[in-house]
CSV table of C-alpha atoms in Angstrom, one decimal:
chain,number,residue,atom,x,y,z
A,4,GLY,CA,-105.1,139.6,7.7
A,5,ALA,CA,-102.7,136.9,5.2
A,6,PHE,CA,-102.7,134.7,7.3
A,7,HIS,CA,-106.9,134.8,5.7
A,8,ASP,CA,-105.8,136.1,2.5
A,9,SER,CA,-105.5,132.5,0.9
A,10,SER,CA,-107.0,130.0,-1.2
A,11,ARG,CA,-106.3,127.0,1.2
A,12,TYR,CA,-107.5,128.9,3.8
A,13,VAL,CA,-110.7,129.6,2.7
A,14,PHE,CA,-110.8,126.3,1.4
A,15,ASP,CA,-110.0,124.6,4.5
A,16,SER,CA,-112.2,127.3,6.1
A,17,ALA,CA,-115.4,125.9,3.8
A,18,ILE,CA,-115.0,122.6,4.4
A,19,ALA,CA,-114.9,123.3,8.3
A,20,MET,CA,-118.3,125.4,7.8
A,21,TYR,CA,-120.1,122.4,6.2
A,22,ALA,CA,-118.8,119.8,8.3
A,23,ASP,CA,-119.2,121.5,11.6
A,24,HIS,CA,-122.6,122.0,11.7
A,25,TYR,CA,-124.8,120.5,13.0
A,26,LEU,CA,-121.4,120.1,16.2
A,27,MET,CA,-123.2,120.4,20.0
A,28,ALA,CA,-122.3,124.1,19.8
A,29,TRP,CA,-120.2,124.6,22.7
A,30,PRO,CA,-119.1,128.1,24.5
A,31,GLU,CA,-115.6,128.5,24.6
A,32,ARG,CA,-115.2,126.5,22.3
A,33,GLU,CA,-112.4,126.9,19.7
A,34,SER,CA,-112.0,125.6,16.1
A,35,ASP,CA,-110.1,122.8,14.7
A,36,THR,CA,-109.4,124.0,11.5
A,37,ALA,CA,-106.4,126.3,10.3
A,38,ARG,CA,-104.1,125.8,13.3
A,39,GLY,CA,-101.3,125.8,14.2
A,40,ALA,CA,-100.3,129.0,10.9
A,41,ARG,CA,-98.7,131.6,13.3
A,42,ARG,CA,-96.7,130.7,16.7
A,43,SER,CA,-94.6,132.7,19.2
A,44,PRO,CA,-91.1,132.2,19.6
A,45,LEU,CA,-92.8,130.1,22.8
A,46,TYR,CA,-95.2,128.2,21.8
A,47,GLN,CA,-93.0,124.2,23.1
A,48,THR,CA,-92.1,125.8,25.5
A,49,LEU,CA,-95.3,126.6,26.3
A,50,LYS,CA,-97.3,123.3,25.7
A,51,ASP,CA,-94.8,121.2,27.2
A,52,LYS,CA,-95.9,122.8,29.9
A,53,GLY,CA,-99.0,122.1,29.4
A,54,ALA,CA,-100.8,124.6,27.6
A,55,VAL,CA,-103.4,124.5,25.9
A,56,TYR,CA,-103.5,127.1,23.2
A,57,GLY,CA,-106.5,128.0,21.4
A,58,SER,CA,-106.7,130.1,18.1
A,59,LYS,CA,-107.3,134.5,17.3
A,60,PHE,CA,-107.0,135.5,14.2
A,61,GLY,CA,-104.2,132.5,13.3
A,62,TRP,CA,-102.2,132.7,17.0
A,63,GLU,CA,-101.8,130.4,18.9
A,64,ARG,CA,-102.7,131.4,22.0
A,65,PRO,CA,-102.2,130.1,25.3
A,66,ASN,CA,-105.9,129.6,26.7
A,67,TRP,CA,-104.7,127.4,30.5
A,68,PHE,CA,-102.2,125.1,31.3
A,69,ALA,CA,-103.4,121.5,32.3
A,70,PRO,CA,-101.4,120.9,35.4
A,71,PRO,CA,-99.6,117.3,36.1
A,72,GLY,CA,-100.8,114.7,35.1
A,73,ALA,CA,-104.0,116.4,33.7
A,74,GLU,CA,-105.0,115.6,29.9
A,75,PRO,CA,-103.9,118.9,28.4
A,76,GLU,CA,-107.1,119.3,26.0
A,77,ASP,CA,-110.5,121.5,26.1
A,78,VAL,CA,-113.3,119.4,27.5
A,79,TYR,CA,-116.1,121.2,27.7
A,80,SER,CA,-119.9,122.3,29.4
A,81,TYR,CA,-122.5,124.8,29.5
A,82,GLU,CA,-121.0,124.7,33.2
A,83,ARG,CA,-117.8,124.7,34.5
A,84,GLY,CA,-115.5,123.4,31.9
A,85,ASN,CA,-112.3,120.5,32.5
A,86,TRP,CA,-110.0,123.8,33.0
A,87,PHE,CA,-111.7,126.6,35.5
A,88,ALA,CA,-110.0,124.8,38.6
A,89,ALA,CA,-106.1,124.6,36.6
A,90,VAL,CA,-106.7,129.0,35.8
A,91,GLY,CA,-107.7,129.5,39.3
A,92,GLU,CA,-104.9,128.3,40.4
A,93,GLU,CA,-103.6,131.3,38.0
A,94,CYS,CA,-105.6,133.7,38.9
A,95,ARG,CA,-104.5,132.8,42.8
A,96,ALA,CA,-100.7,133.5,40.8
A,97,VAL,CA,-100.9,136.5,39.7
A,98,ARG,CA,-103.2,138.6,42.5
A,99,GLU,CA,-100.5,136.4,45.0
A,100,ARG,CA,-97.2,135.8,43.3
A,101,VAL,CA,-96.0,136.2,40.1
A,102,ALA,CA,-96.8,135.5,36.5
A,103,LEU,CA,-95.6,135.0,33.1
A,104,ILE,CA,-98.3,135.1,30.7
A,105,ASP,CA,-97.7,135.1,26.8
A,106,GLN,CA,-99.8,137.5,24.9
A,107,SER,CA,-97.1,138.2,21.6
A,108,SER,CA,-100.6,137.1,19.5
A,109,PHE,CA,-100.6,141.2,19.8
A,110,ALA,CA,-101.5,143.0,17.0
A,111,LYS,CA,-98.9,146.3,16.9
A,112,PHE,CA,-98.0,149.1,14.4
A,113,GLU,CA,-95.3,152.0,14.4
A,114,MET,CA,-96.1,155.5,13.0
A,115,ALA,CA,-93.4,157.9,12.4
A,116,GLY,CA,-92.7,161.5,10.3
A,117,PRO,CA,-93.5,165.3,10.5
A,118,LYS,CA,-97.4,164.9,10.7
A,119,ALA,CA,-97.6,161.2,13.2
A,120,PHE,CA,-98.7,163.8,16.0
A,121,GLU,CA,-101.0,165.5,15.0
A,122,THR,CA,-102.5,162.7,12.4
A,123,LEU,CA,-103.1,160.2,15.7
A,124,GLN,CA,-104.0,163.8,17.6
A,125,ARG,CA,-107.2,164.0,15.9
A,126,ILE,CA,-107.9,160.5,15.8
A,127,ALA,CA,-107.3,158.9,18.7
A,128,ALA,CA,-109.9,160.7,21.8
A,129,ASN,CA,-107.7,161.1,24.4
A,130,ASP,CA,-105.2,163.9,24.3
A,131,LEU,CA,-101.8,162.2,23.0
A,132,ASP,CA,-99.7,165.3,23.8
A,133,ARG,CA,-97.5,163.3,26.4
A,134,THR,CA,-93.6,163.5,26.7
A,135,PRO,CA,-91.8,160.3,25.4
A,136,GLY,CA,-91.9,157.2,27.4
A,137,SER,CA,-95.4,157.5,27.9
A,138,VAL,CA,-98.0,154.9,27.1
A,139,ILE,CA,-102.1,156.5,26.1
A,140,TYR,CA,-104.5,154.4,26.8
A,141,THR,CA,-107.5,155.6,24.1
A,142,GLN,CA,-110.4,154.7,21.5
A,143,PHE,CA,-111.4,155.7,18.0
A,144,CYS,CA,-114.1,157.3,18.0
A,145,ASN,CA,-116.5,157.9,14.6
A,146,GLU,CA,-117.8,161.0,14.0
A,147,LYS,CA,-121.4,159.8,16.1
A,148,GLY,CA,-119.3,159.6,19.1
A,149,GLY,CA,-119.1,154.9,18.5
A,150,VAL,CA,-116.0,153.6,20.0
A,151,GLU,CA,-114.2,152.6,16.3
A,152,ALA,CA,-111.3,151.2,18.4
A,153,ASP,CA,-109.7,150.7,22.5
A,154,LEU,CA,-105.7,150.3,22.5
A,155,THR,CA,-102.6,151.5,23.8
A,156,ILE,CA,-100.2,155.2,22.5
A,157,THR,CA,-96.8,155.2,23.2
A,158,ARG,CA,-94.7,157.9,22.1
A,159,LEU,CA,-91.4,156.7,21.5
A,160,ALA,CA,-89.7,160.1,20.1
A,161,GLU,CA,-91.5,163.3,18.8
A,162,ASP,CA,-92.6,162.0,15.7
A,163,ARG,CA,-93.1,158.3,16.6
A,164,PHE,CA,-95.4,156.1,17.8
A,165,TYR,CA,-96.0,152.1,18.9
A,166,ILE,CA,-99.7,151.2,18.6
A,167,VAL,CA,-101.3,148.3,20.4
A,168,THR,CA,-104.4,146.6,19.8
A,169,GLY,CA,-105.7,143.6,20.3
A,170,SER,CA,-104.5,140.1,18.5
A,171,GLY,CA,-107.9,140.5,16.5
A,172,PHE,CA,-108.0,143.8,15.9
A,173,GLY,CA,-104.8,144.5,13.6
A,174,THR,CA,-106.3,144.8,10.8
A,175,ARG,CA,-109.3,146.6,11.4
A,176,ASP,CA,-107.6,148.8,13.7
A,177,ALA,CA,-104.5,150.2,10.6
A,178,ASN,CA,-107.8,150.2,7.8
A,179,TRP,CA,-109.4,152.7,10.6
A,180,ILE,CA,-106.2,154.7,10.7
A,181,THR,CA,-105.1,154.7,7.2
A,182,ARG,CA,-108.4,156.1,6.4
A,183,HIS,CA,-107.7,158.8,7.9
A,184,MET,CA,-103.9,159.9,7.3
A,185,PRO,CA,-102.6,162.0,4.7
A,186,GLN,CA,-101.5,160.5,1.4
A,187,ASP,CA,-99.3,163.5,1.5
A,188,GLY,CA,-95.9,160.7,2.3
A,189,SER,CA,-95.7,162.5,5.8
A,190,VAL,CA,-97.0,159.7,7.5
A,191,THR,CA,-95.6,156.9,7.5
A,192,LEU,CA,-97.6,153.6,9.4
A,193,SER,CA,-95.7,149.7,9.9
A,194,GLU,CA,-97.4,146.8,10.7
A,195,VAL,CA,-94.2,145.0,12.8
A,196,THR,CA,-96.6,142.6,15.1
A,197,SER,CA,-93.8,139.8,14.3
A,198,GLY,CA,-90.7,141.3,15.0
A,199,TRP,CA,-91.9,141.9,18.3
A,200,GLY,CA,-93.4,139.6,20.7
A,201,VAL,CA,-94.3,140.6,23.6
A,202,ILE,CA,-94.6,138.6,27.9
A,203,ASN,CA,-96.6,139.8,30.3
A,204,LEU,CA,-94.9,140.3,33.9
A,205,CYS,CA,-97.1,140.7,36.4
A,206,GLY,CA,-98.4,139.7,40.6
A,207,PRO,CA,-97.4,141.8,43.2
A,208,HIS,CA,-93.8,140.1,42.8
A,209,ALA,CA,-93.5,141.8,39.4
A,210,ARG,CA,-90.7,144.2,40.1
A,211,ASP,CA,-88.9,141.8,42.5
A,212,VAL,CA,-88.4,139.2,39.1
A,213,LEU,CA,-87.8,141.8,37.1
A,214,ALA,CA,-84.6,144.1,39.6
A,215,LYS,CA,-83.4,141.2,39.5
A,216,VAL,CA,-82.3,140.2,35.7
A,217,SER,CA,-83.0,143.1,34.9
A,218,GLU,CA,-79.7,146.2,35.6
A,219,ASN,CA,-81.8,148.9,34.9
A,220,ASP,CA,-84.2,151.0,37.7
A,221,VAL,CA,-87.0,149.6,37.5
A,222,SER,CA,-88.7,151.3,40.6
A,223,ASN,CA,-92.0,153.0,40.9
A,224,GLU,CA,-89.6,156.4,40.3
A,225,ALA,CA,-88.3,155.3,37.5
A,226,LEU,CA,-91.2,153.3,36.2
A,227,PRO,CA,-94.3,154.8,36.9
A,228,PHE,CA,-97.8,153.1,36.2
A,229,GLY,CA,-98.9,154.5,32.3
A,230,SER,CA,-94.2,154.8,31.6
A,231,CYS,CA,-92.7,152.9,29.0
A,232,GLY,CA,-88.7,152.1,30.3
A,233,PHE,CA,-86.3,151.0,27.6
A,234,ILE,CA,-84.5,148.5,29.4
A,235,ARG,CA,-81.9,145.4,29.3
A,236,VAL,CA,-83.6,141.6,30.5
A,237,GLY,CA,-80.4,139.4,30.2
A,238,TYR,CA,-78.8,140.7,26.9
A,239,ALA,CA,-82.3,141.4,25.4
A,240,PRO,CA,-83.5,145.1,24.8
A,241,VAL,CA,-86.8,145.8,25.8
A,242,ARG,CA,-89.6,148.3,25.6
A,243,ALA,CA,-91.1,147.9,28.8
A,244,LEU,CA,-94.7,149.4,28.6
A,245,ARG,CA,-95.6,150.1,32.6
A,246,VAL,CA,-99.8,148.1,31.7
A,247,GLY,CA,-101.6,145.4,31.8
A,248,TYR,CA,-105.2,144.4,31.4
A,249,VAL,CA,-105.1,141.9,34.5
A,250,GLY,CA,-105.2,144.7,37.6
A,251,GLU,CA,-101.8,144.0,39.2
A,252,LEU,CA,-98.3,145.3,39.4
A,253,GLY,CA,-96.9,144.5,36.6
A,254,TRP,CA,-95.3,144.7,32.4
A,255,GLU,CA,-96.4,144.5,28.8
A,256,LEU,CA,-92.4,143.6,28.2
A,257,HIS,CA,-92.3,143.6,24.6
A,258,ILE,CA,-89.5,141.7,23.4
A,259,PRO,CA,-87.1,142.0,19.6
A,260,ALA,CA,-88.5,138.3,18.5
A,261,GLU,CA,-85.2,136.6,18.2
A,262,TYR,CA,-84.8,137.9,22.2
A,263,VAL,CA,-88.3,136.5,23.5
A,264,ALA,CA,-86.8,132.6,24.7
A,265,HIS,CA,-84.0,134.2,26.4
A,266,VAL,CA,-86.2,136.4,28.0
A,267,TYR,CA,-88.8,134.4,29.4
A,268,GLU,CA,-86.0,131.6,30.6
A,269,MET,CA,-84.4,134.7,32.6
A,270,LEU,CA,-88.1,135.9,34.3
A,271,TRP,CA,-88.6,132.3,35.3
A,272,GLU,CA,-85.0,131.4,37.0
A,273,ALA,CA,-85.4,134.7,38.4
A,274,GLY,CA,-89.1,134.0,40.0
A,275,GLN,CA,-88.4,130.7,40.8
A,276,GLU,CA,-88.2,132.2,45.0
A,277,PHE,CA,-91.3,133.6,44.2
A,278,GLY,CA,-92.9,130.9,43.1
A,279,ILE,CA,-93.7,132.2,39.2
A,280,ALA,CA,-96.4,130.4,37.6
A,281,ASP,CA,-97.5,130.2,34.1
A,282,ALA,CA,-101.2,131.9,33.1
A,283,GLY,CA,-103.1,131.8,30.1
A,284,TYR,CA,-106.3,133.3,28.7
A,285,ARG,CA,-108.5,132.1,30.1
A,286,ALA,CA,-107.0,133.4,33.4
A,287,ILE,CA,-107.2,136.9,31.9
A,288,GLU,CA,-110.7,136.9,31.3
A,289,SER,CA,-111.4,136.2,34.5
A,290,LEU,CA,-109.0,138.8,36.4
A,291,ARG,CA,-110.3,141.2,33.3
A,292,LEU,CA,-113.7,141.4,34.7
A,293,GLU,CA,-112.8,141.6,38.6
A,294,LYS,CA,-110.1,145.3,37.4
A,295,GLY,CA,-113.7,146.3,35.5
A,296,TYR,CA,-112.0,145.9,32.4
A,297,ILE,CA,-114.0,146.6,29.0
A,298,TYR,CA,-113.6,144.1,26.0
A,299,TRP,CA,-113.8,146.1,22.3
A,300,SER,CA,-116.2,143.8,20.3
A,301,SER,CA,-118.7,142.7,23.4
A,302,ASP,CA,-118.6,145.4,26.2
A,303,VAL,CA,-118.6,148.7,23.3
A,304,THR,CA,-118.7,148.4,19.8
A,305,PRO,CA,-119.1,152.1,17.6
A,306,ASP,CA,-122.5,151.1,18.5
A,307,TYR,CA,-121.8,152.8,21.9
A,308,THR,CA,-120.2,156.5,22.7
A,309,PRO,CA,-117.1,155.5,25.4
A,310,TYR,CA,-119.1,157.8,28.2
A,311,GLU,CA,-121.9,154.6,28.2
A,312,ALA,CA,-119.1,152.0,28.0
A,313,GLY,CA,-117.3,154.0,31.7
A,314,VAL,CA,-114.1,155.1,29.9
A,315,GLY,CA,-115.2,158.9,29.6
A,316,PHE,CA,-111.7,160.3,31.3
A,317,CYS,CA,-109.6,159.6,28.1
A,318,VAL,CA,-111.9,161.9,25.7
A,319,ALA,CA,-110.3,165.0,25.7
A,320,LEU,CA,-112.8,167.9,24.7
A,321,ASP,CA,-110.6,170.0,25.1
A,322,LYS,CA,-107.5,169.8,23.1
A,323,GLY,CA,-108.9,170.6,20.0
A,324,ASP,CA,-110.0,169.0,17.3
A,325,PHE,CA,-110.9,165.1,17.1
A,326,ILE,CA,-113.2,162.8,14.6
A,327,GLY,CA,-116.1,162.6,16.7
A,328,ARG,CA,-115.4,165.3,19.3
A,329,GLU,CA,-119.0,166.7,18.4
A,330,ALA,CA,-121.4,164.3,19.0
A,331,LEU,CA,-118.8,162.7,22.6
A,332,ALA,CA,-119.1,167.2,23.8
A,333,LYS,CA,-123.6,166.5,22.6
A,334,ALA,CA,-123.0,163.2,24.4
A,335,LYS,CA,-121.7,164.3,27.3
A,336,GLU,CA,-124.4,166.7,27.8
A,337,ALA,CA,-127.3,164.7,27.1
A,338,GLY,CA,-126.0,162.3,28.8
A,339,PRO,CA,-126.6,158.2,28.0
A,340,ARG,CA,-128.4,157.2,27.1
A,341,GLN,CA,-127.5,153.2,27.8
A,342,LYS,CA,-125.1,152.8,31.1
A,343,LEU,CA,-121.9,149.7,30.7
A,344,CYS,CA,-123.2,148.9,33.9
A,345,ARG,CA,-121.4,145.7,36.3
A,346,PHE,CA,-122.6,142.6,38.3
A,347,THR,CA,-121.6,139.9,40.4
A,348,LEU,CA,-124.6,137.5,40.9
A,349,GLU,CA,-125.0,136.3,44.7
A,350,ALA,CA,-124.9,132.1,43.6
A,351,ASP,CA,-122.3,130.0,41.6
A,352,ALA,CA,-123.9,130.1,38.1
A,353,PRO,CA,-122.4,130.0,35.4
A,354,VAL,CA,-123.4,132.7,33.2
A,355,ARG,CA,-122.0,134.7,29.5
A,356,ALA,CA,-122.4,136.8,26.9
A,357,GLY,CA,-126.2,137.4,26.0
A,358,ALA,CA,-128.1,136.4,29.6
A,359,CYS,CA,-131.2,138.2,30.6
A,360,ILE,CA,-130.8,140.9,33.0
A,361,LEU,CA,-134.1,141.4,35.1
A,362,ARG,CA,-135.2,143.9,37.6
A,363,GLU,CA,-138.0,143.6,39.5
A,364,GLY,CA,-139.2,140.8,36.5
A,365,ARG,CA,-138.4,143.7,33.5
A,366,VAL,CA,-136.5,141.8,30.9
A,367,LEU,CA,-133.4,145.8,31.0
A,368,GLY,CA,-130.7,144.3,28.9
A,369,VAL,CA,-128.5,141.2,28.6
A,370,THR,CA,-125.1,140.8,29.2
A,371,SER,CA,-122.7,142.0,27.2
A,372,SER,CA,-120.0,139.6,29.1
A,373,GLY,CA,-119.5,136.5,31.9
A,374,GLY,CA,-117.4,134.8,33.8
A,375,HIS,CA,-116.2,133.5,37.2
A,376,GLY,CA,-114.3,135.7,39.7
A,377,HIS,CA,-112.0,133.6,41.3
A,378,SER,CA,-110.6,135.9,42.8
A,379,ILE,CA,-113.5,137.2,44.2
A,380,GLY,CA,-114.9,133.4,44.2
A,381,LYS,CA,-118.2,134.8,42.5
A,382,PRO,CA,-119.3,135.4,38.8
A,383,ILE,CA,-119.1,138.2,37.5
A,384,ALA,CA,-121.5,139.9,34.7
A,385,TYR,CA,-121.7,142.9,32.4
A,386,GLY,CA,-124.7,144.5,30.4
A,387,PHE,CA,-125.6,147.9,29.2
A,388,VAL,CA,-129.3,148.8,30.8
A,389,PRO,CA,-131.3,151.7,30.8
A,390,PRO,CA,-129.9,154.8,32.4
A,391,GLU,CA,-132.8,155.9,34.1
A,392,GLU,CA,-132.2,151.4,35.4
A,393,ALA,CA,-128.5,151.9,36.5
A,394,GLY,CA,-128.8,153.5,40.4
A,395,HIS,CA,-130.7,150.2,41.4
A,396,ASP,CA,-128.0,147.9,44.1
A,397,ASN,CA,-130.9,145.1,43.1
A,398,TYR,CA,-131.1,142.5,39.9
A,399,GLU,CA,-131.4,139.4,37.9
A,400,ILE,CA,-129.3,137.7,36.4
A,401,GLU,CA,-131.2,134.9,33.8
A,402,VAL,CA,-128.7,131.6,33.2
A,403,HIS,CA,-129.8,128.6,31.6
A,404,GLY,CA,-133.9,129.5,32.1
A,405,GLU,CA,-132.9,130.2,36.4
A,406,THR,CA,-132.7,133.8,37.4
A,407,TYR,CA,-130.3,134.8,39.9
A,408,PRO,CA,-130.0,138.1,41.8
A,409,ALA,CA,-126.8,140.2,41.3
A,410,LYS,CA,-125.7,143.1,42.9
A,411,ARG,CA,-124.4,146.6,40.5
A,412,LEU,CA,-121.0,147.5,41.5
A,413,ALA,CA,-120.8,150.7,42.1
A,414,ARG,CA,-116.8,150.7,41.6
A,415,ALA,CA,-114.4,147.5,40.4
A,416,ALA,CA,-114.4,144.2,42.3
A,417,TYR,CA,-111.7,144.2,43.1
A,418,ASP,CA,-108.5,146.5,44.1
A,419,PRO,CA,-111.5,150.2,42.7
A,420,GLU,CA,-108.7,152.2,44.1
A,421,ARG,CA,-106.1,150.6,41.9
A,422,LYS,CA,-103.4,151.2,44.7
A,423,ARG,CA,-101.7,147.9,43.8
A,424,LEU,CA,-102.0,148.2,39.9
A,425,LEU,CA,-99.7,151.3,40.8
A,426,CYS,CA,-97.6,151.1,43.6
């Protein structure tokens, strides 16, 4: 990306790599180098409220919020960092009340043109033949069926689409799209990341808050899950995407950058009676683990198919030809080579990615993600195991040289029926 494409970034990073070589390799450690370059319109507002920032692709992102009286800085540990309790409170706000999360760092693109639908329909594994105003969760797969991207596509019009992916994946995903789009001028792909901020309004009182500040109908009938509404929040025009990564009622509010602070202030004031709170990316990680959501680059990569990663429901084999269709049809018939499983640990252990998954003393695989589920009060881990070993209930996971009993989850640890998400 443009942030990395400078001699200053290369110079500063090279010096830091040498200078930091012998530093303690703390888990969750954030780099101190090349910081502060990309900031959302809410950066200073949230910093003044105790936000402790991390960095992703040059963006400053709020990882957690230090409570009043606490020092707003990370204290790292191989056990629990000093943010553990604060993140737990943020998770409770999302699950029990309502919260705001600044996700402006999402990478965002618009594709338009006479062949826009045809092009994306061939690249995406899911079926994009939906009415305008639909938000489609999909993967991009390679010819072998491996997952190259995991993202959402909103159909704005018959020939116009809004693509949203992770903060660190924009350059990669745009390259994949560009490599597979026609070069005859019938399709254009434009990055619009900097033009749109994103506030995730989430929690059981999210609709109550949004209804107080919008002149539009925000009922479940008007804005069901998987829809995009074009609404007003205060004075601001907003794309309200009824999706999220925390497993609660809520919206990703995509806002023209100059209106972001205004929308945040409106939501914050309207949410006071409901106990509104700020939340950060470490809370998101805990909440998504509880909900069973995957993260591309750890839980799924080009080495695994959607069927192996548990998102085979996004593969529309019957829609016609698309990249990877033949391989995916064969993979579905043959069955998975590996299977992504989710576990809870029965003891309070700081599990992270890279821990051994065992059964009866045999190593079956390693964890791809791990963290504490604050809502369920247990550590959670994901990891791939051979399919013949994936049907048991009891396993062990090794953390810091000790093995702990683990239970395989047949469904998401939190709200497996998606009642809270769809209400």
